[in-house]
PDB file of C-alpha atoms in Angstrom:
ATOM      1  CA  MET A   1     -63.718 -43.973   3.793  1.00  0.00           C
ATOM      2  CA  ALA A   2     -64.748 -44.927   0.262  1.00  0.00           C
ATOM      3  CA  ASP A   3     -62.877 -43.770  -2.838  1.00  0.00           C
ATOM      4  CA  PHE A   4     -64.531 -43.450  -6.224  1.00  0.00           C
ATOM      5  CA  ARG A   5     -63.174 -42.615  -9.620  1.00  0.00           C
ATOM      6  CA  ILE A   6     -65.858 -41.302 -11.963  1.00  0.00           C
ATOM      7  CA  ASP A   7     -65.096 -40.806 -15.625  1.00  0.00           C
ATOM      8  CA  ILE A   8     -67.636 -38.488 -17.255  1.00  0.00           C
ATOM      9  CA  ILE A   9     -67.654 -39.122 -20.981  1.00  0.00           C
ATOM     10  CA  CYS A  10     -69.407 -36.246 -22.709  1.00  0.00           C
ATOM     11  CA  ASP A  11     -69.263 -33.416 -25.167  1.00  0.00           C
ATOM     12  CA  THR A  12     -68.758 -29.829 -24.095  1.00  0.00           C
ATOM     13  CA  VAL A  13     -71.836 -28.751 -26.051  1.00  0.00           C
ATOM     14  CA  CYS A  14     -74.111 -31.310 -24.404  1.00  0.00           C
ATOM     15  CA  PRO A  15     -76.649 -29.575 -22.130  1.00  0.00           C
ATOM     16  CA  TRP A  16     -77.506 -32.872 -20.418  1.00  0.00           C
ATOM     17  CA  ALA A  17     -73.882 -33.307 -19.388  1.00  0.00           C
ATOM     18  CA  TYR A  18     -74.072 -29.865 -17.713  1.00  0.00           C
ATOM     19  CA  LEU A  19     -77.300 -30.802 -15.962  1.00  0.00           C
ATOM     20  CA  GLY A  20     -76.020 -34.256 -15.115  1.00  0.00           C
ATOM     21  CA  TYR A  21     -72.945 -32.944 -13.321  1.00  0.00           C
ATOM     22  CA  SER A  22     -75.115 -30.562 -11.272  1.00  0.00           C
ATOM     23  CA  ARG A  23     -77.147 -33.530 -10.086  1.00  0.00           C
ATOM     24  CA  LEU A  24     -74.116 -35.713  -9.510  1.00  0.00           C
ATOM     25  CA  LYS A  25     -72.577 -32.943  -7.438  1.00  0.00           C
ATOM     26  CA  GLN A  26     -75.669 -32.793  -5.261  1.00  0.00           C
ATOM     27  CA  ALA A  27     -75.420 -36.528  -4.639  1.00  0.00           C
ATOM     28  CA  MET A  28     -71.720 -36.285  -3.751  1.00  0.00           C
ATOM     29  CA  GLU A  29     -72.399 -33.475  -1.314  1.00  0.00           C
ATOM     30  CA  GLN A  30     -75.174 -35.498   0.358  1.00  0.00           C
ATOM     31  CA  LEU A  31     -72.830 -38.479   0.763  1.00  0.00           C
ATOM     32  CA  GLY A  32     -70.505 -36.374   2.908  1.00  0.00           C
ATOM     33  CA  ASP A  33     -66.810 -36.561   3.833  1.00  0.00           C
ATOM     34  CA  ASP A  34     -66.663 -40.362   4.125  1.00  0.00           C
ATOM     35  CA  TYR A  35     -66.740 -40.525   0.329  1.00  0.00           C
ATOM     36  CA  ARG A  36     -63.920 -39.201  -1.871  1.00  0.00           C
ATOM     37  CA  PHE A  37     -64.323 -38.640  -5.585  1.00  0.00           C
ATOM     38  CA  ASP A  38     -61.807 -38.367  -8.401  1.00  0.00           C
ATOM     39  CA  ILE A  39     -63.664 -36.879 -11.360  1.00  0.00           C
ATOM     40  CA  ARG A  40     -62.128 -37.236 -14.834  1.00  0.00           C
ATOM     41  CA  TRP A  41     -63.716 -35.669 -17.905  1.00  0.00           C
ATOM     42  CA  GLN A  42     -63.374 -37.718 -21.078  1.00  0.00           C
ATOM     43  CA  PRO A  43     -64.054 -36.791 -24.715  1.00  0.00           C
ATOM     44  CA  LEU A  44     -67.055 -37.559 -26.857  1.00  0.00           C
ATOM     45  CA  GLU A  45     -67.984 -35.594 -29.961  1.00  0.00           C
ATOM     46  CA  LEU A  46     -71.655 -35.232 -30.818  1.00  0.00           C
ATOM     47  CA  HIS A  47     -70.988 -33.242 -33.993  1.00  0.00           C
ATOM     48  CA  PRO A  48     -67.523 -34.283 -35.257  1.00  0.00           C
ATOM     49  CA  GLU A  49     -68.470 -33.309 -38.822  1.00  0.00           C
ATOM     50  CA  VAL A  50     -68.797 -29.631 -37.941  1.00  0.00           C
ATOM     51  CA  SER A  51     -65.916 -27.573 -39.357  1.00  0.00           C
ATOM     52  CA  THR A  52     -63.435 -25.674 -37.187  1.00  0.00           C
ATOM     53  CA  GLN A  53     -65.296 -22.467 -38.091  1.00  0.00           C
ATOM     54  CA  GLY A  54     -68.484 -23.882 -36.532  1.00  0.00           C
ATOM     55  CA  GLN A  55     -71.981 -23.822 -37.986  1.00  0.00           C
ATOM     56  CA  ASP A  56     -75.068 -21.729 -37.358  1.00  0.00           C
ATOM     57  CA  ARG A  57     -76.866 -23.373 -34.403  1.00  0.00           C
ATOM     58  CA  ILE A  58     -80.409 -22.770 -35.579  1.00  0.00           C
ATOM     59  CA  GLU A  59     -79.688 -24.004 -39.091  1.00  0.00           C
ATOM     60  CA  TYR A  60     -77.842 -27.084 -37.881  1.00  0.00           C
ATOM     61  CA  LEU A  61     -80.281 -28.171 -35.176  1.00  0.00           C
ATOM     62  CA  THR A  62     -83.437 -27.366 -37.208  1.00  0.00           C
ATOM     63  CA  SER A  63     -82.286 -30.026 -39.646  1.00  0.00           C
ATOM     64  CA  ARG A  64     -81.990 -32.456 -36.684  1.00  0.00           C
ATOM     65  CA  PHE A  65     -85.336 -31.553 -35.035  1.00  0.00           C
ATOM     66  CA  GLY A  66     -87.283 -31.263 -38.306  1.00  0.00           C
ATOM     67  CA  SER A  67     -88.464 -27.688 -37.807  1.00  0.00           C
ATOM     68  CA  GLU A  68     -87.510 -24.484 -36.047  1.00  0.00           C
ATOM     69  CA  GLU A  69     -90.697 -24.717 -34.028  1.00  0.00           C
ATOM     70  CA  ARG A  70     -89.681 -28.093 -32.578  1.00  0.00           C
ATOM     71  CA  LEU A  71     -86.218 -26.735 -31.807  1.00  0.00           C
ATOM     72  CA  ASN A  72     -87.735 -23.773 -29.988  1.00  0.00           C
ATOM     73  CA  GLU A  73     -89.957 -26.107 -27.950  1.00  0.00           C
ATOM     74  CA  ALA A  74     -86.929 -28.191 -27.000  1.00  0.00           C
ATOM     75  CA  ASP A  75     -84.922 -25.098 -26.063  1.00  0.00           C
ATOM     76  CA  HIS A  76     -87.777 -23.810 -23.879  1.00  0.00           C
ATOM     77  CA  ALA A  77     -88.121 -27.169 -22.116  1.00  0.00           C
ATOM     78  CA  LEU A  78     -84.383 -27.241 -21.483  1.00  0.00           C
ATOM     79  CA  GLN A  79     -84.450 -23.728 -20.052  1.00  0.00           C
ATOM     80  CA  GLN A  80     -87.185 -24.760 -17.607  1.00  0.00           C
ATOM     81  CA  VAL A  81     -85.228 -27.796 -16.467  1.00  0.00           C
ATOM     82  CA  GLY A  82     -82.106 -25.634 -16.149  1.00  0.00           C
ATOM     83  CA  LYS A  83     -83.908 -23.189 -13.835  1.00  0.00           C
ATOM     84  CA  GLU A  84     -84.641 -26.068 -11.474  1.00  0.00           C
ATOM     85  CA  GLU A  85     -80.906 -26.812 -11.286  1.00  0.00           C
ATOM     86  CA  GLY A  86     -79.753 -23.226 -11.113  1.00  0.00           C
ATOM     87  CA  ILE A  87     -78.379 -23.290 -14.688  1.00  0.00           C
ATOM     88  CA  GLU A  88     -79.173 -20.518 -17.135  1.00  0.00           C
ATOM     89  CA  PHE A  89     -79.491 -21.664 -20.724  1.00  0.00           C
ATOM     90  CA  ASN A  90     -79.395 -18.812 -23.243  1.00  0.00           C
ATOM     91  CA  PHE A  91     -79.857 -19.665 -26.896  1.00  0.00           C
ATOM     92  CA  SER A  92     -78.751 -16.697 -28.968  1.00  0.00           C
ATOM     93  CA  ASP A  93     -79.886 -16.447 -32.611  1.00  0.00           C
ATOM     94  CA  LYS A  94     -76.216 -15.908 -33.467  1.00  0.00           C
ATOM     95  CA  ALA A  95     -74.929 -18.924 -31.554  1.00  0.00           C
ATOM     96  CA  LEU A  96     -72.784 -21.506 -33.294  1.00  0.00           C
ATOM     97  CA  ILE A  97     -72.438 -25.245 -33.029  1.00  0.00           C
ATOM     98  CA  PRO A  98     -68.655 -25.411 -32.649  1.00  0.00           C
ATOM     99  CA  ASN A  99     -66.249 -28.175 -33.421  1.00  0.00           C
ATOM    100  CA  THR A 100     -65.346 -29.286 -29.898  1.00  0.00           C
ATOM    101  CA  HIS A 101     -62.069 -31.098 -30.534  1.00  0.00           C
ATOM    102  CA  LEU A 102     -59.899 -28.290 -29.178  1.00  0.00           C
ATOM    103  CA  SER A 103     -62.037 -27.990 -26.058  1.00  0.00           C
ATOM    104  CA  HIS A 104     -61.411 -31.687 -25.353  1.00  0.00           C
ATOM    105  CA  GLN A 105     -57.685 -31.142 -25.795  1.00  0.00           C
ATOM    106  CA  LEU A 106     -57.862 -28.394 -23.211  1.00  0.00           C
ATOM    107  CA  ILE A 107     -59.806 -30.654 -20.830  1.00  0.00           C
ATOM    108  CA  HIS A 108     -57.169 -33.389 -21.330  1.00  0.00           C
ATOM    109  CA  ILE A 109     -54.507 -31.061 -19.969  1.00  0.00           C
ATOM    110  CA  ALA A 110     -56.793 -29.712 -17.233  1.00  0.00           C
ATOM    111  CA  ASN A 111     -57.371 -33.255 -15.960  1.00  0.00           C
ATOM    112  CA  LYS A 112     -53.606 -33.682 -15.582  1.00  0.00           C
ATOM    113  CA  LYS A 113     -53.427 -30.356 -13.679  1.00  0.00           C
ATOM    114  CA  LYS A 114     -56.302 -31.377 -11.401  1.00  0.00           C
ATOM    115  CA  VAL A 115     -58.615 -28.621 -12.650  1.00  0.00           C
ATOM    116  CA  GLY A 116     -60.692 -30.677 -15.091  1.00  0.00           C
ATOM    117  CA  THR A 117     -64.002 -29.976 -13.366  1.00  0.00           C
ATOM    118  CA  ASN A 118     -63.234 -26.255 -13.069  1.00  0.00           C
ATOM    119  CA  LEU A 119     -62.607 -26.157 -16.804  1.00  0.00           C
ATOM    120  CA  ALA A 120     -65.566 -28.299 -17.825  1.00  0.00           C
ATOM    121  CA  LEU A 121     -67.950 -26.106 -15.833  1.00  0.00           C
ATOM    122  CA  ALA A 122     -66.329 -22.942 -17.223  1.00  0.00           C
ATOM    123  CA  LEU A 123     -66.768 -24.295 -20.758  1.00  0.00           C
ATOM    124  CA  PHE A 124     -70.429 -25.208 -20.123  1.00  0.00           C
ATOM    125  CA  HIS A 125     -71.131 -21.730 -18.678  1.00  0.00           C
ATOM    126  CA  ALA A 126     -69.312 -19.981 -21.507  1.00  0.00           C
ATOM    127  CA  TYR A 127     -71.230 -21.839 -24.184  1.00  0.00           C
ATOM    128  CA  PHE A 128     -74.711 -22.215 -22.706  1.00  0.00           C
ATOM    129  CA  THR A 129     -75.018 -19.001 -20.664  1.00  0.00           C
ATOM    130  CA  ASP A 130     -72.652 -16.534 -22.389  1.00  0.00           C
ATOM    131  CA  ALA A 131     -73.083 -17.962 -25.954  1.00  0.00           C
ATOM    132  CA  LYS A 132     -69.329 -17.953 -26.568  1.00  0.00           C
ATOM    133  CA  ASP A 133     -67.670 -19.868 -29.373  1.00  0.00           C
ATOM    134  CA  ILE A 134     -65.801 -22.613 -27.561  1.00  0.00           C
ATOM    135  CA  GLY A 135     -64.320 -23.816 -30.824  1.00  0.00           C
ATOM    136  CA  ASP A 136     -62.187 -20.692 -31.007  1.00  0.00           C
ATOM    137  CA  VAL A 137     -58.620 -20.991 -29.722  1.00  0.00           C
ATOM    138  CA  ASP A 138     -58.506 -17.505 -28.195  1.00  0.00           C
ATOM    139  CA  VAL A 139     -61.819 -18.035 -26.393  1.00  0.00           C
ATOM    140  CA  LEU A 140     -60.568 -21.378 -25.102  1.00  0.00           C
ATOM    141  CA  ALA A 141     -57.313 -19.867 -23.882  1.00  0.00           C
ATOM    142  CA  GLU A 142     -59.200 -17.267 -21.858  1.00  0.00           C
ATOM    143  CA  ILE A 143     -61.518 -19.849 -20.362  1.00  0.00           C
ATOM    144  CA  GLY A 144     -58.477 -21.990 -19.527  1.00  0.00           C
ATOM    145  CA  LYS A 145     -56.873 -19.129 -17.615  1.00  0.00           C
ATOM    146  CA  GLN A 146     -60.085 -18.530 -15.671  1.00  0.00           C
ATOM    147  CA  ALA A 147     -60.171 -22.247 -14.733  1.00  0.00           C
ATOM    148  CA  GLY A 148     -56.614 -22.176 -13.363  1.00  0.00           C
ATOM    149  CA  LEU A 149     -54.377 -23.170 -16.220  1.00  0.00           C
ATOM    150  CA  ASP A 150     -51.128 -21.314 -16.829  1.00  0.00           C
ATOM    151  CA  GLU A 151     -49.895 -20.280 -20.278  1.00  0.00           C
ATOM    152  CA  ASP A 152     -47.597 -23.292 -20.667  1.00  0.00           C
ATOM    153  CA  ALA A 153     -50.457 -25.679 -19.987  1.00  0.00           C
ATOM    154  CA  ILE A 154     -52.703 -23.905 -22.441  1.00  0.00           C
ATOM    155  CA  GLU A 155     -50.015 -23.991 -25.094  1.00  0.00           C
ATOM    156  CA  ASP A 156     -49.503 -27.691 -24.425  1.00  0.00           C
ATOM    157  CA  ALA A 157     -53.224 -28.318 -24.982  1.00  0.00           C
ATOM    158  CA  PHE A 158     -53.098 -27.184 -28.566  1.00  0.00           C
ATOM    159  CA  THR A 159     -50.101 -29.237 -29.673  1.00  0.00           C
ATOM    160  CA  GLU A 160     -50.178 -32.125 -32.129  1.00  0.00           C
ATOM    161  CA  GLU A 161     -49.206 -34.513 -29.318  1.00  0.00           C
ATOM    162  CA  THR A 162     -52.277 -33.621 -27.254  1.00  0.00           C
ATOM    163  CA  LYS A 163     -54.504 -33.800 -30.354  1.00  0.00           C
ATOM    164  CA  ILE A 164     -53.316 -37.349 -31.052  1.00  0.00           C
ATOM    165  CA  LYS A 165     -53.926 -38.380 -27.420  1.00  0.00           C
ATOM    166  CA  VAL A 166     -57.504 -37.107 -27.542  1.00  0.00           C
ATOM    167  CA  GLU A 167     -58.109 -38.819 -30.872  1.00  0.00           C
ATOM    168  CA  LYS A 168     -56.925 -42.099 -29.358  1.00  0.00           C
ATOM    169  CA  LYS A 169     -59.395 -41.663 -26.495  1.00  0.00           C
ATOM    170  CA  LEU A 170     -62.215 -40.879 -28.893  1.00  0.00           C
ATOM    171  CA  ALA A 171     -61.390 -44.009 -30.874  1.00  0.00           C
ATOM    172  CA  GLN A 172     -61.249 -46.099 -27.685  1.00  0.00           C
ATOM    173  CA  PHE A 173     -64.707 -45.007 -26.554  1.00  0.00           C
ATOM    174  CA  LYS A 174     -66.087 -45.533 -30.053  1.00  0.00           C
ATOM    175  CA  LYS A 175     -64.694 -49.087 -30.036  1.00  0.00           C
ATOM    176  CA  LEU A 176     -66.482 -49.632 -26.684  1.00  0.00           C
ATOM    177  CA  GLU A 177     -69.631 -48.347 -28.335  1.00  0.00           C
ATOM    178  CA  ILE A 178     -69.957 -45.460 -25.884  1.00  0.00           C
ATOM    179  CA  ASP A 179     -71.848 -42.876 -27.902  1.00  0.00           C
ATOM    180  CA  SER A 180     -74.249 -41.382 -25.371  1.00  0.00           C
ATOM    181  CA  SER A 181     -73.465 -38.028 -23.701  1.00  0.00           C
ATOM    182  CA  PRO A 182     -73.182 -38.085 -20.779  1.00  0.00           C
ATOM    183  CA  THR A 183     -71.955 -41.565 -19.864  1.00  0.00           C
ATOM    184  CA  TYR A 184     -70.519 -42.155 -16.365  1.00  0.00           C
ATOM    185  CA  VAL A 185     -68.069 -44.953 -15.653  1.00  0.00           C
ATOM    186  CA  ILE A 186     -67.542 -45.572 -11.927  1.00  0.00           C
ATOM    187  CA  ASN A 187     -64.376 -47.348 -10.772  1.00  0.00           C
ATOM    188  CA  ASP A 188     -63.809 -48.700 -14.282  1.00  0.00           C
ATOM    189  CA  GLN A 189     -66.692 -51.154 -13.775  1.00  0.00           C
ATOM    190  CA  TYR A 190     -70.115 -49.568 -13.499  1.00  0.00           C
ATOM    191  CA  VAL A 191     -71.621 -47.665 -16.460  1.00  0.00           C
ATOM    192  CA  ILE A 192     -74.487 -45.197 -16.152  1.00  0.00           C
ATOM    193  CA  GLN A 193     -75.934 -43.290 -19.090  1.00  0.00           C
ATOM    194  CA  GLY A 194     -77.925 -40.098 -19.026  1.00  0.00           C
ATOM    195  CA  PRO A 195     -78.518 -37.150 -16.655  1.00  0.00           C
ATOM    196  CA  HIS A 196     -80.101 -39.028 -13.758  1.00  0.00           C
ATOM    197  CA  GLN A 197     -81.600 -37.247 -10.750  1.00  0.00           C
ATOM    198  CA  ALA A 198     -79.436 -36.617  -7.685  1.00  0.00           C
ATOM    199  CA  LYS A 199     -81.330 -39.274  -5.696  1.00  0.00           C
ATOM    200  CA  ASP A 200     -80.551 -41.852  -8.379  1.00  0.00           C
ATOM    201  CA  PHE A 201     -76.815 -41.047  -8.355  1.00  0.00           C
ATOM    202  CA  PHE A 202     -76.879 -41.228  -4.569  1.00  0.00           C
ATOM    203  CA  LYS A 203     -78.452 -44.702  -4.617  1.00  0.00           C
ATOM    204  CA  VAL A 204     -76.061 -46.009  -7.272  1.00  0.00           C
ATOM    205  CA  ILE A 205     -72.987 -44.835  -5.382  1.00  0.00           C
ATOM    206  CA  MET A 206     -74.307 -46.273  -2.120  1.00  0.00           C
ATOM    207  CA  ASP A 207     -74.980 -49.606  -3.814  1.00  0.00           C
ATOM    208  CA  ILE A 208     -71.450 -49.684  -5.286  1.00  0.00           C
ATOM    209  CA  ALA A 209     -69.962 -48.833  -1.881  1.00  0.00           C
ATOM    210  CA  GLU A 210     -71.740 -51.802  -0.342  1.00  0.00           C
ATOM    211  CA  LYS A 211     -70.371 -54.120  -3.047  1.00  0.00           C
ATOM    212  CA  THR A 212     -66.821 -52.808  -2.771  1.00  0.00           C
ATOM    213  CA  PRO A 213     -64.483 -54.442  -0.221  1.00  0.00           C
ATOM    214  CA  ALA A 214     -63.203 -52.091   2.456  1.00  0.00           C
TER     215      ALA A 214
END
C-alpha cells in the first residue's frame, strides 16, 4: 500500500486546472486500490487585481490575447480539448472574470471538512459550464452546500480569520515562486507543473512509489 499527498495549487478560474484534475483522476483510478491519495487544493490567484465585482471576461481577456479573434480561437481550442475529457466549456458573452479570493477561502474550509475535491469540481463546473459568478458570496454559499458543507462551515469560510489564513498561503507560494496554475506537489517533495496527460501522471506516481521506502 502506497500513500500519496498531492497538493494542487491552482486558481478556480483556471481551465487547465480543471482538465489537469480530470487526467490526474484517470491516473489514480488506473493505479488501483494499492495506492491511496490525499488531495489538498491550495490557492493561487491568476487575476488578483480584479475587483470583488468582477470584470467583463471578453474585455479583460481580449487585452491579454491581443484581439477578440485570438481569444475566440483559444476558447474554441479549449472546448475541443474539454470534449476529449468529458468537460463542457461554455463561454458566455456575459461571463465575468471574478475575484477568486472568496472561493479559495471556501476551499480552505472544505479541505478541513474532507470535501475539498467535491467543492473544487463544483466550482469549476459552476464557472466553466454554467457561467456562474464564483466571486459572489451567495453563489459560493449555494455551491458549498451542494459540495457537502453545512451552514456553519460556509459562514466560517467568509470570516476575517479564514481570509488571513488564505492570504498567508498565497504569500507562501509566491515566496516559493510557484506562479503556474496548476502546480502539483507530491509528498512535499516532487513538483509537477501543467495539465499533463493521464499516462504522464501515472508514470510519475509509479516512479515516486519506487523511490519511496515501504
